[in-house]
Amino acid sequence: MRQFHLRDHYFADLVRDDAGNLTTSGDGWVRVTSQAGIDAICASITNGGEVWLNDKGQLCVSGPAPAPGMVFDRQKGWQEDVQAQAALLAQAKENKLHAIATVAQDFISTAAGLTGIPAFEQESWARQAREAEAWAADNNAETPLLAGIAAARGVPLDLLRQKALSKSRAYTTLTAAVAGQRQALEDAVAACADVAAVEAIAVQFTAPEAA
């Protein structure tokens, strides 16, 4: 047997009175006579519930909250807390959107072969793409960056221009497809009315050639 403090929510050993009998420590303490009682109290106070004495002085427990975002009313039992539910939904949506963005970026990085390519080189891709598109529109267009890369690599300039053009257009197609899929998932998250609906959204992306 142990004793439980109703206000401060902790257990302690029973104490002995002057006659040597086990008793509680006084006001605010109640005797708990079984392990089942201790377990019921613990389940309640660690999961949003309540422990109290009824009008007859009997110890009562609410049990654990049946779901997140609920509060206990001693008259009505477990009730939805509108504000808590809204906060849980907002947090679930934020977490899902973060997951969607992370998975989308990882998918692009893998599909486009970005892993292992230094940042400075990736930063030059936009200019390479502009030069390649200019060359595609006019074969006499100047492409100084591509020319420098071709010279350093020892490859024909027109071959490099064509490869840069193909890669640029493939990357544009890939990013357009993934961006569209990501935005569709974002719309789906925004439309969710509860946490279960948010959690049910599967986050996955498909390359355009496999669509």
mmCIF file of C-alpha atoms in Angstrom:
data_model
loop_
_atom_site.group_PDB
_atom_site.id
_atom_site.type_symbol
_atom_site.label_atom_id
_atom_site.label_comp_id
_atom_site.label_asym_id
_atom_site.label_seq_id
_atom_site.Cartn_x
_atom_site.Cartn_y
_atom_site.Cartn_z
ATOM 1 C CA MET A 1 0.000 0.000 0.000
ATOM 2 C CA ARG A 2 1.071 3.568 -0.703
ATOM 3 C CA GLN A 3 -0.320 7.072 -0.473
ATOM 4 C CA PHE A 4 -0.921 9.594 -3.250
ATOM 5 C CA HIS A 5 -0.993 13.386 -3.047
ATOM 6 C CA LEU A 6 -4.004 14.646 -4.994
ATOM 7 C CA ARG A 7 -2.703 18.163 -5.661
ATOM 8 C CA ASP A 8 0.977 17.518 -6.334
ATOM 9 C CA HIS A 9 0.519 14.130 -8.037
ATOM 10 C CA TYR A 10 3.152 11.954 -6.444
ATOM 11 C CA PHE A 11 3.308 8.769 -4.398
ATOM 12 C CA ALA A 12 4.951 8.163 -1.043
ATOM 13 C CA ASP A 13 5.131 5.384 1.504
ATOM 14 C CA LEU A 14 2.520 5.315 4.233
ATOM 15 C CA VAL A 15 3.634 6.539 7.658
ATOM 16 C CA ARG A 16 2.946 5.107 11.108
ATOM 17 C CA ASP A 17 0.877 6.891 13.702
ATOM 18 C CA ASP A 18 1.579 6.924 17.418
ATOM 19 C CA ALA A 19 0.007 3.507 17.763
ATOM 20 C CA GLY A 20 2.224 2.057 15.072
ATOM 21 C CA ASN A 21 -0.515 1.762 12.461
ATOM 22 C CA LEU A 22 0.078 2.649 8.827
ATOM 23 C CA THR A 23 -1.703 5.844 7.788
ATOM 24 C CA THR A 24 -1.466 8.773 5.388
ATOM 25 C CA SER A 25 0.558 11.912 6.019
ATOM 26 C CA GLY A 26 -2.531 14.106 6.422
ATOM 27 C CA ASP A 27 -4.479 16.558 4.289
ATOM 28 C CA GLY A 28 -4.244 16.061 0.531
ATOM 29 C CA TRP A 29 -3.106 12.442 0.820
ATOM 30 C CA VAL A 30 -5.182 9.361 -0.024
ATOM 31 C CA ARG A 31 -4.414 5.726 0.607
ATOM 32 C CA VAL A 32 -3.948 3.474 -2.450
ATOM 33 C CA THR A 33 -4.435 -0.149 -1.501
ATOM 34 C CA SER A 34 -3.473 -2.057 -4.650
ATOM 35 C CA GLN A 35 -1.045 -2.086 -7.535
ATOM 36 C CA ALA A 36 -4.007 -1.825 -9.891
ATOM 37 C CA GLY A 37 -4.977 1.425 -8.181
ATOM 38 C CA ILE A 38 -1.454 2.768 -8.527
ATOM 39 C CA ASP A 39 -1.411 1.805 -12.210
ATOM 40 C CA ALA A 40 -4.770 3.500 -12.818
ATOM 41 C CA ILE A 41 -3.574 6.718 -11.192
ATOM 42 C CA CYS A 42 -0.336 6.695 -13.188
ATOM 43 C CA ALA A 43 -2.200 6.098 -16.455
ATOM 44 C CA SER A 44 -4.440 9.066 -15.722
ATOM 45 C CA ILE A 45 -1.931 11.669 -14.571
ATOM 46 C CA THR A 46 0.609 10.883 -17.298
ATOM 47 C CA ASN A 47 -1.912 10.938 -20.153
ATOM 48 C CA GLY A 48 -3.942 14.084 -19.613
ATOM 49 C CA GLY A 49 -6.425 12.651 -17.135
ATOM 50 C CA GLU A 50 -7.552 13.477 -13.610
ATOM 51 C CA VAL A 51 -7.585 11.928 -10.153
ATOM 52 C CA TRP A 52 -10.034 13.206 -7.522
ATOM 53 C CA LEU A 53 -12.224 12.346 -4.554
ATOM 54 C CA ASN A 54 -15.964 12.174 -5.146
ATOM 55 C CA ASP A 55 -18.635 13.422 -2.740
ATOM 56 C CA LYS A 56 -18.383 10.177 -0.791
ATOM 57 C CA GLY A 57 -14.650 10.529 -0.348
ATOM 58 C CA GLN A 58 -13.908 7.763 -2.836
ATOM 59 C CA LEU A 59 -10.853 7.974 -5.069
ATOM 60 C CA CYS A 60 -11.787 8.347 -8.748
ATOM 61 C CA VAL A 61 -9.648 8.239 -11.867
ATOM 62 C CA SER A 62 -10.465 9.305 -15.398
ATOM 63 C CA GLY A 63 -8.063 6.925 -17.096
ATOM 64 C CA PRO A 64 -5.835 8.081 -19.955
ATOM 65 C CA ALA A 65 -7.101 10.409 -22.678
ATOM 66 C CA PRO A 66 -8.565 8.260 -25.475
ATOM 67 C CA ALA A 67 -6.949 10.516 -28.076
ATOM 68 C CA PRO A 68 -4.689 13.569 -28.229
ATOM 69 C CA GLY A 69 -6.366 16.957 -27.809
ATOM 70 C CA MET A 70 -9.025 15.864 -25.308
ATOM 71 C CA VAL A 71 -9.846 17.152 -21.834
ATOM 72 C CA PHE A 72 -11.694 15.462 -18.998
ATOM 73 C CA ASP A 73 -14.905 16.845 -17.532
ATOM 74 C CA ARG A 74 -16.035 15.172 -14.314
ATOM 75 C CA GLN A 75 -19.675 15.487 -15.363
ATOM 76 C CA LYS A 76 -19.444 14.744 -19.092
ATOM 77 C CA GLY A 77 -16.318 12.591 -19.279
ATOM 78 C CA TRP A 78 -13.773 13.011 -22.062
ATOM 79 C CA GLN A 79 -14.469 15.938 -24.401
ATOM 80 C CA GLU A 80 -12.659 17.343 -27.416
ATOM 81 C CA ASP A 81 -10.617 20.449 -26.668
ATOM 82 C CA VAL A 82 -11.226 22.578 -29.758
ATOM 83 C CA GLN A 83 -8.127 24.712 -29.299
ATOM 84 C CA ALA A 84 -5.921 21.714 -28.588
ATOM 85 C CA GLN A 85 -7.317 19.870 -31.610
ATOM 86 C CA ALA A 86 -6.618 22.886 -33.808
ATOM 87 C CA ALA A 87 -3.057 23.135 -32.482
ATOM 88 C CA LEU A 88 -2.448 19.419 -33.074
ATOM 89 C CA LEU A 89 -3.801 19.692 -36.618
ATOM 90 C CA ALA A 90 -1.622 22.730 -37.352
ATOM 91 C CA GLN A 91 1.466 20.931 -36.038
ATOM 92 C CA ALA A 92 0.660 17.781 -38.009
ATOM 93 C CA LYS A 93 0.298 19.826 -41.190
ATOM 94 C CA GLU A 94 3.580 21.644 -40.536
ATOM 95 C CA ASN A 95 5.384 18.340 -39.989
ATOM 96 C CA LYS A 96 3.876 16.808 -43.123
ATOM 97 C CA LEU A 97 4.795 19.821 -45.285
ATOM 98 C CA HIS A 98 8.361 19.659 -43.986
ATOM 99 C CA ALA A 99 8.500 15.939 -44.832
ATOM 100 C CA ILE A 100 7.115 16.608 -48.313
ATOM 101 C CA ALA A 101 9.720 19.297 -48.998
ATOM 102 C CA THR A 102 12.561 17.105 -47.723
ATOM 103 C CA VAL A 103 11.509 14.068 -49.744
ATOM 104 C CA ALA A 104 11.025 16.225 -52.860
ATOM 105 C CA GLN A 105 14.524 17.692 -52.572
ATOM 106 C CA ASP A 106 16.076 14.283 -51.940
ATOM 107 C CA PHE A 107 14.215 12.889 -54.963
ATOM 108 C CA ILE A 108 15.506 15.693 -57.201
ATOM 109 C CA SER A 109 19.043 15.289 -55.895
ATOM 110 C CA THR A 110 19.008 11.556 -56.628
ATOM 111 C CA ALA A 111 17.203 11.712 -59.970
ATOM 112 C CA ALA A 112 19.358 14.566 -61.280
ATOM 113 C CA GLY A 113 22.597 13.067 -59.982
ATOM 114 C CA LEU A 114 23.434 16.069 -57.792
ATOM 115 C CA THR A 115 25.177 14.016 -55.118
ATOM 116 C CA GLY A 116 28.925 14.553 -55.207
ATOM 117 C CA ILE A 117 28.791 17.610 -57.472
ATOM 118 C CA PRO A 118 30.260 20.650 -55.697
ATOM 119 C CA ALA A 119 28.050 23.649 -55.036
ATOM 120 C CA PHE A 120 30.079 26.052 -57.195
ATOM 121 C CA GLU A 121 29.555 23.813 -60.217
ATOM 122 C CA GLN A 122 25.836 23.462 -59.574
ATOM 123 C CA GLU A 123 25.637 27.243 -59.318
ATOM 124 C CA SER A 124 26.999 27.504 -62.859
ATOM 125 C CA TRP A 125 24.257 25.332 -64.339
ATOM 126 C CA ALA A 126 21.796 28.173 -64.822
ATOM 127 C CA ARG A 127 24.334 30.068 -66.909
ATOM 128 C CA GLN A 128 25.297 26.905 -68.802
ATOM 129 C CA ALA A 129 21.600 26.375 -69.580
ATOM 130 C CA ARG A 130 21.198 29.952 -70.846
ATOM 131 C CA GLU A 131 24.240 29.610 -73.074
ATOM 132 C CA ALA A 132 23.064 26.238 -74.405
ATOM 133 C CA GLU A 133 19.590 27.613 -75.191
ATOM 134 C CA ALA A 134 21.115 30.659 -76.892
ATOM 135 C CA TRP A 135 23.280 28.346 -79.003
ATOM 136 C CA ALA A 136 20.232 26.218 -79.886
ATOM 137 C CA ALA A 137 18.463 29.350 -81.131
ATOM 138 C CA ASP A 138 21.552 30.688 -82.921
ATOM 139 C CA ASN A 139 24.573 28.481 -83.593
ATOM 140 C CA ASN A 140 26.738 31.597 -83.778
ATOM 141 C CA ALA A 141 25.864 32.685 -80.219
ATOM 142 C CA GLU A 142 28.783 33.152 -77.831
ATOM 143 C CA THR A 143 29.018 30.574 -75.046
ATOM 144 C CA PRO A 144 32.078 31.592 -73.033
ATOM 145 C CA LEU A 145 31.398 29.428 -69.982
ATOM 146 C CA LEU A 146 30.740 26.316 -72.044
ATOM 147 C CA ALA A 147 33.761 27.124 -74.183
ATOM 148 C CA GLY A 148 35.965 27.301 -71.099
ATOM 149 C CA ILE A 149 34.624 24.001 -69.762
ATOM 150 C CA ALA A 150 35.066 22.291 -73.142
ATOM 151 C CA ALA A 151 38.639 23.521 -73.424
ATOM 152 C CA ALA A 152 39.484 22.362 -69.887
ATOM 153 C CA ARG A 153 37.920 18.950 -70.493
ATOM 154 C CA GLY A 154 39.408 18.563 -73.948
ATOM 155 C CA VAL A 155 36.054 17.851 -75.638
ATOM 156 C CA PRO A 156 34.489 19.406 -78.768
ATOM 157 C CA LEU A 157 32.572 22.574 -77.913
ATOM 158 C CA ASP A 158 29.480 21.672 -79.928
ATOM 159 C CA LEU A 159 29.304 18.275 -78.218
ATOM 160 C CA LEU A 160 29.399 19.940 -74.803
ATOM 161 C CA ARG A 161 26.800 22.486 -75.882
ATOM 162 C CA GLN A 162 24.458 19.705 -76.974
ATOM 163 C CA LYS A 163 24.952 17.775 -73.733
ATOM 164 C CA ALA A 164 24.377 20.908 -71.677
ATOM 165 C CA LEU A 165 21.201 21.591 -73.644
ATOM 166 C CA SER A 166 19.885 18.052 -73.149
ATOM 167 C CA LYS A 167 20.689 18.046 -69.437
ATOM 168 C CA SER A 168 19.127 21.463 -68.944
ATOM 169 C CA ARG A 169 15.887 20.493 -70.632
ATOM 170 C CA ALA A 170 15.741 17.155 -68.803
ATOM 171 C CA TYR A 171 16.290 18.942 -65.487
ATOM 172 C CA THR A 172 13.551 21.448 -66.298
ATOM 173 C CA THR A 173 11.149 18.606 -67.091
ATOM 174 C CA LEU A 174 12.094 16.797 -63.879
ATOM 175 C CA THR A 175 11.741 19.823 -61.618
ATOM 176 C CA ALA A 176 8.433 20.805 -63.209
ATOM 177 C CA ALA A 177 7.032 17.320 -62.581
ATOM 178 C CA VAL A 178 8.254 17.143 -58.984
ATOM 179 C CA ALA A 179 7.182 20.713 -58.213
ATOM 180 C CA GLY A 180 3.704 19.927 -59.480
ATOM 181 C CA GLN A 181 3.506 16.756 -57.404
ATOM 182 C CA ARG A 182 4.779 18.578 -54.328
ATOM 183 C CA GLN A 183 2.215 21.340 -54.736
ATOM 184 C CA ALA A 184 -0.551 18.759 -55.166
ATOM 185 C CA LEU A 185 0.520 17.148 -51.881
ATOM 186 C CA GLU A 186 0.574 20.585 -50.280
ATOM 187 C CA ASP A 187 -3.000 21.169 -51.453
ATOM 188 C CA ALA A 188 -4.007 17.786 -50.031
ATOM 189 C CA VAL A 189 -2.513 18.680 -46.650
ATOM 190 C CA ALA A 190 -4.285 22.037 -46.612
ATOM 191 C CA ALA A 191 -7.611 20.289 -47.239
ATOM 192 C CA CYS A 192 -7.242 17.887 -44.285
ATOM 193 C CA ALA A 193 -9.745 18.387 -41.488
ATOM 194 C CA ASP A 194 -8.068 16.176 -38.884
ATOM 195 C CA VAL A 195 -4.721 14.714 -37.893
ATOM 196 C CA ALA A 196 -5.597 11.218 -39.134
ATOM 197 C CA ALA A 197 -6.175 12.566 -42.628
ATOM 198 C CA VAL A 198 -2.818 14.347 -42.587
ATOM 199 C CA GLU A 199 -0.998 11.230 -41.428
ATOM 200 C CA ALA A 200 -2.698 9.158 -44.142
ATOM 201 C CA ILE A 201 -1.097 11.203 -46.935
ATOM 202 C CA ALA A 202 1.679 9.147 -48.561
ATOM 203 C CA VAL A 203 4.697 11.215 -49.580
ATOM 204 C CA GLN A 204 6.249 9.906 -52.775
ATOM 205 C CA PHE A 205 7.348 11.307 -56.127
ATOM 206 C CA THR A 206 7.585 9.920 -59.659
ATOM 207 C CA ALA A 207 9.992 10.924 -62.395
ATOM 208 C CA PRO A 208 8.235 12.180 -65.559
ATOM 209 C CA GLU A 209 9.513 9.298 -67.708
ATOM 210 C CA ALA A 210 7.896 6.833 -65.277
ATOM 211 C CA ALA A 211 4.635 8.733 -64.925
#
